[in-house]
Coordinates of C-alpha atoms and ligand atoms in Angstrom, one line a residue:
X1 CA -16.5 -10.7 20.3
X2 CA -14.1 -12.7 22.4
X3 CA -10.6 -11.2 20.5
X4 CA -8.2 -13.4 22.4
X5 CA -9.8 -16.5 21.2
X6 CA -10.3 -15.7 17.8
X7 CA -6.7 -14.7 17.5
X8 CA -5.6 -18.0 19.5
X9 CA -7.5 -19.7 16.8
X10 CA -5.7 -17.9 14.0
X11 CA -2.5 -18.6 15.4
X12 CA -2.9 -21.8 16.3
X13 CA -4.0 -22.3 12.2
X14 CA -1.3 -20.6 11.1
X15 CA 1.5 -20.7 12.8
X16 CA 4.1 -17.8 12.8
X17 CA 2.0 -15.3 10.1
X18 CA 3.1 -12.4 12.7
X19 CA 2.2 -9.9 9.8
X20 CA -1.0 -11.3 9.6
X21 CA -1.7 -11.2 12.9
X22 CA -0.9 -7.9 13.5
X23 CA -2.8 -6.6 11.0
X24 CA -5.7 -9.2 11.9
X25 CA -5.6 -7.6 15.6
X26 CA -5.2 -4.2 14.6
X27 CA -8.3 -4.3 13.1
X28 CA -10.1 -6.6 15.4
X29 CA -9.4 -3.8 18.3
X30 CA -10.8 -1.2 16.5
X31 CA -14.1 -2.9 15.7
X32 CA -14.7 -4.4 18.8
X33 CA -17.1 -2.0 20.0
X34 CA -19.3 -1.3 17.5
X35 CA -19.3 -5.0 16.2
X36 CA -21.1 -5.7 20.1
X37 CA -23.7 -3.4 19.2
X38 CA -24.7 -6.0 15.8
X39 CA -25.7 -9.0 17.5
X40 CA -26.5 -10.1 13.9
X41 CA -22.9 -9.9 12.5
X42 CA -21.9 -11.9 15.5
X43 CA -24.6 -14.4 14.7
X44 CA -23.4 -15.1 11.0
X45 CA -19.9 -15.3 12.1
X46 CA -19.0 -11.9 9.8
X47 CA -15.3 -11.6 11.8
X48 CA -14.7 -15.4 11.4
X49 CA -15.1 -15.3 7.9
X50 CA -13.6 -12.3 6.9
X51 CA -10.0 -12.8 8.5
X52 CA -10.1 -15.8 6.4
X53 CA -9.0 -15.0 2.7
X54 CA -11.5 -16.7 0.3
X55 CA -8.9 -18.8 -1.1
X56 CA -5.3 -19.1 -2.1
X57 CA -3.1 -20.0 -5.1
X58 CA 0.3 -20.7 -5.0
X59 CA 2.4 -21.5 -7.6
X60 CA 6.0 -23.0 -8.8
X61 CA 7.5 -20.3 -10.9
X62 CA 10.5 -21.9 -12.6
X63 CA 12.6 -19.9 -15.6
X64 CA 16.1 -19.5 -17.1
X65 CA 18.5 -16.5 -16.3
X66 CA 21.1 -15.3 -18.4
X67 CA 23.8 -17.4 -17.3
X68 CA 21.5 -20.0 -18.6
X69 CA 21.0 -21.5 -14.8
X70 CA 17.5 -22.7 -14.1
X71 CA 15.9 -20.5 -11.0
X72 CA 12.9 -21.9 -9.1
X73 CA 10.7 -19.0 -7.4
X74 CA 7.3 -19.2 -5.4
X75 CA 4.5 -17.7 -7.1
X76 CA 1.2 -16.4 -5.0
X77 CA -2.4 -14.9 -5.6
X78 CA -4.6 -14.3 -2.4
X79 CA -7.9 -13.5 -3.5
X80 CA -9.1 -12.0 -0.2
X81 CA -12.4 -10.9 -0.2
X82 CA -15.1 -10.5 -3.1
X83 CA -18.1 -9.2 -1.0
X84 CA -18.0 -5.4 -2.3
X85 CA -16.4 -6.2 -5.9
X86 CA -13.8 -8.5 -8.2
X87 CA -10.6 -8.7 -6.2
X88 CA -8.6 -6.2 -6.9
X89 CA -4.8 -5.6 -5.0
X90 CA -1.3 -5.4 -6.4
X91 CA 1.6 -7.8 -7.0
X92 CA 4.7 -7.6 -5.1
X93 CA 8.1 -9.3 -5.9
X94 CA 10.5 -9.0 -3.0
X95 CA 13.2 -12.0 -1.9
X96 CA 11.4 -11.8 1.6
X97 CA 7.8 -12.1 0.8
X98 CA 5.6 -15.1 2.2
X99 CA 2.6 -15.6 2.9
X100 CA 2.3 -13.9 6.4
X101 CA 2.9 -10.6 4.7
X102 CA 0.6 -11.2 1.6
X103 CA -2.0 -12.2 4.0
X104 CA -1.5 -8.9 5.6
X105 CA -1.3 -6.9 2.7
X106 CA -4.5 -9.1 0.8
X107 CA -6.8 -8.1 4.4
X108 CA -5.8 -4.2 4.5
X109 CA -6.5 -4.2 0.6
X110 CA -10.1 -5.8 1.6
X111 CA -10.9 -2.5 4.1
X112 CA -9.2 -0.2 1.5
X113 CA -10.8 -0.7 -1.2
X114 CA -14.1 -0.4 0.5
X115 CA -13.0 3.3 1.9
X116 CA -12.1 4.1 -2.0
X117 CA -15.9 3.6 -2.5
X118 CA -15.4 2.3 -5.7
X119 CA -16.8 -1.6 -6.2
X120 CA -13.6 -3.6 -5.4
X121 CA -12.6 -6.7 -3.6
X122 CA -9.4 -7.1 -1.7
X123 CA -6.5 -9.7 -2.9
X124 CA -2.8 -9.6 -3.4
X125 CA -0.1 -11.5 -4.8
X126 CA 3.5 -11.6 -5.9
X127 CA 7.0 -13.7 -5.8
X128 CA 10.1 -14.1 -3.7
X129 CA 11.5 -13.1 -6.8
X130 CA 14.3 -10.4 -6.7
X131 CA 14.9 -7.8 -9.2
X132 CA 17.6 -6.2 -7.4
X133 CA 20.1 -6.7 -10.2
X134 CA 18.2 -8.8 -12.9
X135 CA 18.3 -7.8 -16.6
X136 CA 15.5 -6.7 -18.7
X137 CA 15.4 -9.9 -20.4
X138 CA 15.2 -11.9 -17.0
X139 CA 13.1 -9.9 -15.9
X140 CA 10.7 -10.1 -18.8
X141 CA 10.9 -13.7 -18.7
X142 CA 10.2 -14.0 -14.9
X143 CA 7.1 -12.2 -15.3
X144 CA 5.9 -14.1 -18.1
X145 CA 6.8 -17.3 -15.9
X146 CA 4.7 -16.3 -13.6
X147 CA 2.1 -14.9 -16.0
X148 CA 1.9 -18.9 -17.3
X149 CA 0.1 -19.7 -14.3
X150 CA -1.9 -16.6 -12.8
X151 CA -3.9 -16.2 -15.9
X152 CA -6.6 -18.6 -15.4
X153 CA -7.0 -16.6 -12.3
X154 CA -7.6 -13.1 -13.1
X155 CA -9.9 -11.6 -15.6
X156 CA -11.6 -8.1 -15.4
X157 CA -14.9 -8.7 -13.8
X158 CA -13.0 -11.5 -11.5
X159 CA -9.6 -10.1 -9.9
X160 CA -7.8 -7.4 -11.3
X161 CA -3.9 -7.3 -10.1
X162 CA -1.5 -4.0 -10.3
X163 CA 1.8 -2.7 -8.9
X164 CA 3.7 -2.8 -5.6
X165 CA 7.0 -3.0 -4.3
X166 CA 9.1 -4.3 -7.6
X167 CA 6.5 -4.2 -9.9
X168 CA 6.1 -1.0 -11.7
X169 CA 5.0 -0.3 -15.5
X170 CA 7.7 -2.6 -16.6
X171 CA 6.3 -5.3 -15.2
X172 CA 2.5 -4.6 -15.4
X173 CA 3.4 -4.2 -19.3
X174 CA 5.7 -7.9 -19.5
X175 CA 2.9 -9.4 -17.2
X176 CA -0.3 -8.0 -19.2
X177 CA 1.5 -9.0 -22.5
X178 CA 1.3 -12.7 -21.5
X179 CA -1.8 -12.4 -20.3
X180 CA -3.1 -11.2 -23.4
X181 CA -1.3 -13.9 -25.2
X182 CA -2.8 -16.6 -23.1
X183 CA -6.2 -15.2 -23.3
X184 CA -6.3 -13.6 -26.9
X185 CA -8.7 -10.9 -25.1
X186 CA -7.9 -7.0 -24.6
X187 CA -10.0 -6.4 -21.4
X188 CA -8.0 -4.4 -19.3
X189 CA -7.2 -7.0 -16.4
X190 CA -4.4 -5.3 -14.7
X191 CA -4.0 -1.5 -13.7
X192 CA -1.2 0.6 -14.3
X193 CA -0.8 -0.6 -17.6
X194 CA 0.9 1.8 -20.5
X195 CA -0.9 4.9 -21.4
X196 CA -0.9 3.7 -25.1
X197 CA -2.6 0.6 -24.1
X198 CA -5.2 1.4 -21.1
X199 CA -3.2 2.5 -18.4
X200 CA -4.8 5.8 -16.7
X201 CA -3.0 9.4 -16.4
X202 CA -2.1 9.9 -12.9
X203 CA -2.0 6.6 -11.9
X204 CA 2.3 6.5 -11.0
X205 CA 1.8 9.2 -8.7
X206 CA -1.6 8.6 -8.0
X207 CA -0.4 6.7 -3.9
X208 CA 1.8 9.9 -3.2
X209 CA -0.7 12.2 -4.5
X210 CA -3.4 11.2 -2.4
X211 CA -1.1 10.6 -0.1
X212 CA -0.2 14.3 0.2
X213 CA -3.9 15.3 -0.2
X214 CA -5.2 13.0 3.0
X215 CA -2.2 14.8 5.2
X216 CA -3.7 18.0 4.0
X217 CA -6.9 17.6 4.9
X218 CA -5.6 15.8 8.7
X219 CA -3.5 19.2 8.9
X220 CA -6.4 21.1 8.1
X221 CA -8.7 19.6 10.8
X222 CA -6.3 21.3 13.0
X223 CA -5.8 24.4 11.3
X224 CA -2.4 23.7 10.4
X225 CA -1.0 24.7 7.1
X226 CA 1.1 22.4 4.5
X227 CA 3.2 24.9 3.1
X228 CA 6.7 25.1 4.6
X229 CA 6.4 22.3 6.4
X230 CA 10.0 20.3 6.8
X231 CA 8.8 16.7 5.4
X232 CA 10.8 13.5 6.2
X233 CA 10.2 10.6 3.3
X234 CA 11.2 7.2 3.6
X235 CA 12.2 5.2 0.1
X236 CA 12.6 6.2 -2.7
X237 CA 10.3 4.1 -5.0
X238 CA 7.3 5.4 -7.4
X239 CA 5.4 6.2 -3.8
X240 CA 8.3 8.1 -2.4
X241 CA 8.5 9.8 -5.8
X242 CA 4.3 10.7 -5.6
X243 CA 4.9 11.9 -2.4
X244 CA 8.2 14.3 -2.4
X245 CA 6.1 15.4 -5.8
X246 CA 3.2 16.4 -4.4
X247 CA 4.5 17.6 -1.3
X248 CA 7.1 20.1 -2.9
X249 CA 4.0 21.7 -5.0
X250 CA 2.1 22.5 -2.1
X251 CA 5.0 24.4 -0.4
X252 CA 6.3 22.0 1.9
X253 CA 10.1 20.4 1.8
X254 CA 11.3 17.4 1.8
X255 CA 13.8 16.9 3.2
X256 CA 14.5 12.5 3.5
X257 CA 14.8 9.8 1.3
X258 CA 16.0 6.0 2.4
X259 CA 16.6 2.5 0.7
X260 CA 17.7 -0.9 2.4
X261 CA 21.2 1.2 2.3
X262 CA 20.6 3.9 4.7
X263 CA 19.0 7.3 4.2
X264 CA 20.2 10.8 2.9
X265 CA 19.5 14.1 4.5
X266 CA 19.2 16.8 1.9
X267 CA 18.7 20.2 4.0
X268 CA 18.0 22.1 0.5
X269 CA 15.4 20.1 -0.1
X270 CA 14.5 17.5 -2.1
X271 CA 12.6 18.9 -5.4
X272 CA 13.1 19.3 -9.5
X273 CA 15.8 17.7 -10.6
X274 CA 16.5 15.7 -7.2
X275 CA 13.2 13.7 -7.3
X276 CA 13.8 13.1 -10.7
X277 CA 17.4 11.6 -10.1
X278 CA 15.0 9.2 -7.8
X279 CA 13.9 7.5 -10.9
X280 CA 17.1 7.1 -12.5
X281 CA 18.3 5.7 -8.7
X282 CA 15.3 3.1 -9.3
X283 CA 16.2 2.4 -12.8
X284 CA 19.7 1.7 -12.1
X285 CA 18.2 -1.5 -10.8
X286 CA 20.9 -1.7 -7.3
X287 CA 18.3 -0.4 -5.1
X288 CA 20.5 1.6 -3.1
X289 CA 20.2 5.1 -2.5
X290 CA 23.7 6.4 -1.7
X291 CA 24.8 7.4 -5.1
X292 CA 22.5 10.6 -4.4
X293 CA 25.6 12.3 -2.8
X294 CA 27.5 11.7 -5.7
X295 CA 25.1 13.8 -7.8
X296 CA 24.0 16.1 -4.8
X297 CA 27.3 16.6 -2.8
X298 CA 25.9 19.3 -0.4
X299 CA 23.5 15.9 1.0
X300 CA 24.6 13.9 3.7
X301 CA 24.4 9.9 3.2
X302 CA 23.7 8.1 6.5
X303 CA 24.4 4.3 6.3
X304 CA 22.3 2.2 7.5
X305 CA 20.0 4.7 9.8
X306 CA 16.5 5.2 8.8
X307 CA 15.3 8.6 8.7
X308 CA 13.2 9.4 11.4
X309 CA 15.9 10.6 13.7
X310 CA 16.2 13.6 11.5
X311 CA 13.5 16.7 13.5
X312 CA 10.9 17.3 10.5
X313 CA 7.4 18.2 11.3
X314 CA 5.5 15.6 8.8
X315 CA 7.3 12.2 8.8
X316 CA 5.7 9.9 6.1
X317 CA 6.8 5.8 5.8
X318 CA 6.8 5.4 2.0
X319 CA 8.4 2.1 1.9
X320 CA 7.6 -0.8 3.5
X321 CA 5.7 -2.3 6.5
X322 CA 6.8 -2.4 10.1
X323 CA 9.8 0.4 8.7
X324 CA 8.9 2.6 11.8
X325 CA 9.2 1.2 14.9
X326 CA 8.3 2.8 18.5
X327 CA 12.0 3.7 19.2
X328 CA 11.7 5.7 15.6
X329 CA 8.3 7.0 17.3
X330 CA 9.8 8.2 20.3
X331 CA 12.5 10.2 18.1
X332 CA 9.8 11.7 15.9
X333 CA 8.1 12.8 19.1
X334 CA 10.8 14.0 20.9
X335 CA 11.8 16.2 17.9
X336 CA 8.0 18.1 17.7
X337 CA 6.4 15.9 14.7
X338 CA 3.3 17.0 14.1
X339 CA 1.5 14.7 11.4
X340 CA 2.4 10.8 10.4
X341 CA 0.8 9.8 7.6
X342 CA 1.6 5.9 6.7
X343 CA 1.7 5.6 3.0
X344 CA 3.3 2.1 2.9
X345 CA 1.0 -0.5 4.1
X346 CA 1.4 -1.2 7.8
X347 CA 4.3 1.1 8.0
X348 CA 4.4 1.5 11.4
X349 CA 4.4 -0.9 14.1
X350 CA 1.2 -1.5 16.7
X351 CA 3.7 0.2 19.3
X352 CA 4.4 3.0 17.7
X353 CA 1.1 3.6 16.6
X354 CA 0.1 3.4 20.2
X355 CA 2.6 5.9 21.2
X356 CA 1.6 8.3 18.2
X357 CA -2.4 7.7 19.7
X358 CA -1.1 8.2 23.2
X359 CA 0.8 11.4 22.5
X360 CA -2.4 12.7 20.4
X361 CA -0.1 12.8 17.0
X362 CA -2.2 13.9 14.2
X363 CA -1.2 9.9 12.6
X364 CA -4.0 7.8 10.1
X365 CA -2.7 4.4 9.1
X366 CA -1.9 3.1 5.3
X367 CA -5.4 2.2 4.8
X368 CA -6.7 5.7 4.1
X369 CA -3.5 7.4 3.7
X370 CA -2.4 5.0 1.1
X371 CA -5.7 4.4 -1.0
X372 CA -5.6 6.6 -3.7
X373 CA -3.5 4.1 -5.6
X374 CA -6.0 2.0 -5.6
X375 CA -8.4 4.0 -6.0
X376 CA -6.8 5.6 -9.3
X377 CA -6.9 1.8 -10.4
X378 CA -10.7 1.6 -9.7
X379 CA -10.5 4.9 -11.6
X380 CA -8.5 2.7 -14.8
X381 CA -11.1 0.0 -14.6
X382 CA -14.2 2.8 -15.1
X383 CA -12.4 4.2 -18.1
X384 CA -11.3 0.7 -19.5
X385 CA -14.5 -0.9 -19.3
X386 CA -16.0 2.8 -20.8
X387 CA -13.1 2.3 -23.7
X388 CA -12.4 5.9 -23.0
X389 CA -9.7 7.7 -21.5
X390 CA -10.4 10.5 -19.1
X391 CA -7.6 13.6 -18.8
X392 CA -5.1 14.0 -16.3
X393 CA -6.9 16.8 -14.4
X394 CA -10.4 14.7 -14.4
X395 CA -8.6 11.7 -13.4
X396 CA -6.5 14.0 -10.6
X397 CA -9.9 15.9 -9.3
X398 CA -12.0 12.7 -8.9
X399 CA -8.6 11.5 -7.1
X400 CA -8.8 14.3 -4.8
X401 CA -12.8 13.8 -4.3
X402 CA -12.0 10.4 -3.2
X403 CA -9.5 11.1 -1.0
X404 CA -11.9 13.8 0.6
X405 CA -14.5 11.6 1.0
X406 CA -11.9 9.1 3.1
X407 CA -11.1 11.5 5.5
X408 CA -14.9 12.1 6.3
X409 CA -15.5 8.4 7.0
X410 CA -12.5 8.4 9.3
X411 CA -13.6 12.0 11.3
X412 CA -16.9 10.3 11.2
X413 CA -16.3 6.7 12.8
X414 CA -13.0 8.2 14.4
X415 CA -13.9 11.3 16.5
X416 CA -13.4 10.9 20.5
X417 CA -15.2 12.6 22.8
X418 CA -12.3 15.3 23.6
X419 CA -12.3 15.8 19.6
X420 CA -8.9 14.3 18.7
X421 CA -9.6 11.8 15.9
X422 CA -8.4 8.0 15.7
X423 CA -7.6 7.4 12.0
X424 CA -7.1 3.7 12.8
X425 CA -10.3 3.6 14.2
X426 CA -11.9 5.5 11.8
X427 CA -10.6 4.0 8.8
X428 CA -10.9 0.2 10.2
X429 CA -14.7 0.9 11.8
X430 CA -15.6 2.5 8.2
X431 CA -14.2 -0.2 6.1
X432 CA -15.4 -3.3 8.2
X433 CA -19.3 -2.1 7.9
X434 CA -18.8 -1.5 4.3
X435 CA -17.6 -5.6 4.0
X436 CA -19.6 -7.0 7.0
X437 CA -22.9 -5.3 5.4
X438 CA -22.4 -6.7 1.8
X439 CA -21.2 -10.2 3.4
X440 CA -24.8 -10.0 5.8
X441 CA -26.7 -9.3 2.5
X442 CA -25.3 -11.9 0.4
X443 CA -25.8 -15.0 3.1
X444 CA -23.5 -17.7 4.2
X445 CA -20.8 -18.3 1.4
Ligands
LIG501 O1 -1.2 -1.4 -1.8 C1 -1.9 -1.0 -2.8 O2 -3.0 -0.5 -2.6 C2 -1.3 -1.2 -4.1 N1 -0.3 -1.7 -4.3 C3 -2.1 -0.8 -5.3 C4 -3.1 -1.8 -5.7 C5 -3.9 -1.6 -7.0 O3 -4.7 -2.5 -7.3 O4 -3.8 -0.5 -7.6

């Protein structure tokens, strides 16, 4: 595999997709190695193919606000890759997204979905749409603009959407409430619906839970224990929220939180009452997170500073991608960190992950940290297509198992020779053959 040209190609294609073609490369590096040793994935052009998506839509998204002033958003679905199952990835609405990072964010979902081991495809979509200080009625009627023309899209054995940054149950609900409408069908085809209508018990903390479970088992592999761990946490979204969750009920203490604001540095720790003031900081709809020091005063609120300055021993990105940079990596290292674990997607850049590799950090990338989101929606599908709803503790032990059995394939496919393991190349080797084996098998298409 000749990386340099394929990525010259790529670029040349699509000019200035940087997130793509980071996470493109990222994967491509990892890969390179064993894909030299199947002459036979070379010879049906497997990498070619599958850092292509399969196809996209995009959409005019055009609705009233309450002033009454007509707003015109983009609207986008990239159905990725169907090799392994129906597409399945969230929906994000942020006033920066494009199609570089949905790209990105449609390709990880591709080799994360694999390592879930359940049967889905990777896609994602979303909006330029901002909810930072929309109503409930504009945002109801955004979602059902949008709904008006991703419906003949989606369906559940075709491409199932979810959540992601600015989309939470709210939205799924507004969203699958159009889509029913549309359709007059109750099949199920998003995830993290309601609980009275489909949605699956642990699925809102399902990304920090498994989150917390993968960075146990890495600390584990080194005979390090989670409990009283000093934990920094980046955003404070339903991932953040998973993630300070979980974390504080296996001992450890979290000590961060961050929006686009800045971040706060509660030394007490960040638990009970504290993580749930995080939802009521979401609610609020500002998407800020310094009014935490007005309920907490003994926290400190650090404007515009992102929180990896602060000496923890696990630091974990819960926010957004490229949010921890190599300076931020040197900081981390500097101060002792022992563990990153990546639970937004592509949270860290290619430099810092090098400099975690280099400096033998326990780190694992998004893919597998992040996946038990996912695979809690793979989890909704099972029960929705069963018409049966499992309980919270099933749902949270086959979460767990899952999460398990992603750490194997990454020790498996990841393990140097002196016995320190590459979660990037772990992860990316083990969810490439997945996709590249179902893609050989079902021929050129
Ligand atoms: O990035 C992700 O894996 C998600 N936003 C969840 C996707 C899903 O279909 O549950």
């Amino acid at each position: 595999m000749n990386i340099e040209k394929i990525m010259a190609s790529l670029e040349a294609k699509h000019p200035g997709e940087s997130e793509y073609f980071q996470a493109v490369r990222a994967v491509l590096n990892s890969i390179e190695e064993v894909y030299n040793q199947h002459p036979e994935f070379e010879k049906a052009k497997i990498v070619e193919r599958i850092i292509e998506p399969d196809r996209i839509y995009t959409f005019r998204v055009a609705w009233v606000d309450d002033k009454g002033e007509v707003q015109t958003n983009l609207g986008y679905r990239v159905q990725f890759n169907n090799a392994i199952g129906p597409y399945k990835g969230g929906i994000r609405f942020h006033s920066s997204l494009n199609l570089s990072i949905l790209k990105f964010l449609g390709f990880e979902q591709t080799f994360k979905n694999a390592l879930t081991t359940l049967p889905m495809g990777g896609a994602k979509g979303g909006s330029d749409f901002s909810p930072r200080g929309k109503s409930q009625a504009e945002i109801m009627r955004f979602c059902q603009a949008f709904m008006l023309e991703l419906w003949k899209f989606i369906g559940p054995d075709i491409d199932v959407p979810a959540g992601d940054i600015g989309v939470g149950g709210r939205e799924v609900g507004y969203m699958y409430g159009m889509y029913k409408k549309l359709t007059h069908e109750v099949t199920g085809t998003f995830t993290g619906k309601g609980l009275e209508f489909g949605g699956s018990l642990i699925r809102p903390e399902a990304t920090g839970f498994g989150g917390l479970y993968f960075v146990q088992e890495m600390l584990e592999n080194r005979d390090i224990e989670l409990k009283g761990k000093v934990v920094a946490i980046s955003g404070f979204g339903n991932v953040a929220w998973g993630a300070a969750t979980k974390a504080t009920q296996l001992g450890a203490k979290v000590v961060t939180i961050s929006g686009p604001d800045g971040y706060i540095y509660d030394e007490e720790g960040i638990s009970g009452d504290k993580i749930d003031f995080m939802l009521e900081l979401r609610a609020s709809g500002n998407d800020i997170v310094e009014p935490y020091i007005e309920e907490f005063p003994n926290a400190k609120f650090y404007p515009n500073k992102r929180p990896w300055e602060v000496k923890v021993d696990i630091a974990l990105p819960c926010a957004t991608q490229n949010e921890l940079n190599v300076e931020d990596a040197q900081k981390l290292i500097k101060n002792g960190v022992l563990c990153v674990g990546e639970i937004s997607n592509m949270g860290c850049t290619s430099e810092a992950i090098d400099l975690f590799i280099e400096n033998q950090i326990c780190y694992a990338p998004g893919k597998a940290v992040n996946a038990g989101g996912v695979a809690t929606s793979g989890l909704e599908m099972t029960q929705n297509a069963m018409h049966l709803n499992w309980s919270a503790v099933e749902v949270e032990k086959k979460l767990q198992e899952i999460m398990h059995g992603i750490h194997n394939q990454c020790v498996k496919y990841g393990k140097q020779p002196d016995g320190y393991i590459n979660y990037v190349k772990g992860a990316n080797i083990a969810g490439f053959m997945k996709v590249a084996k179902a893609m050989m098998a079902q021929g050129v298409v």
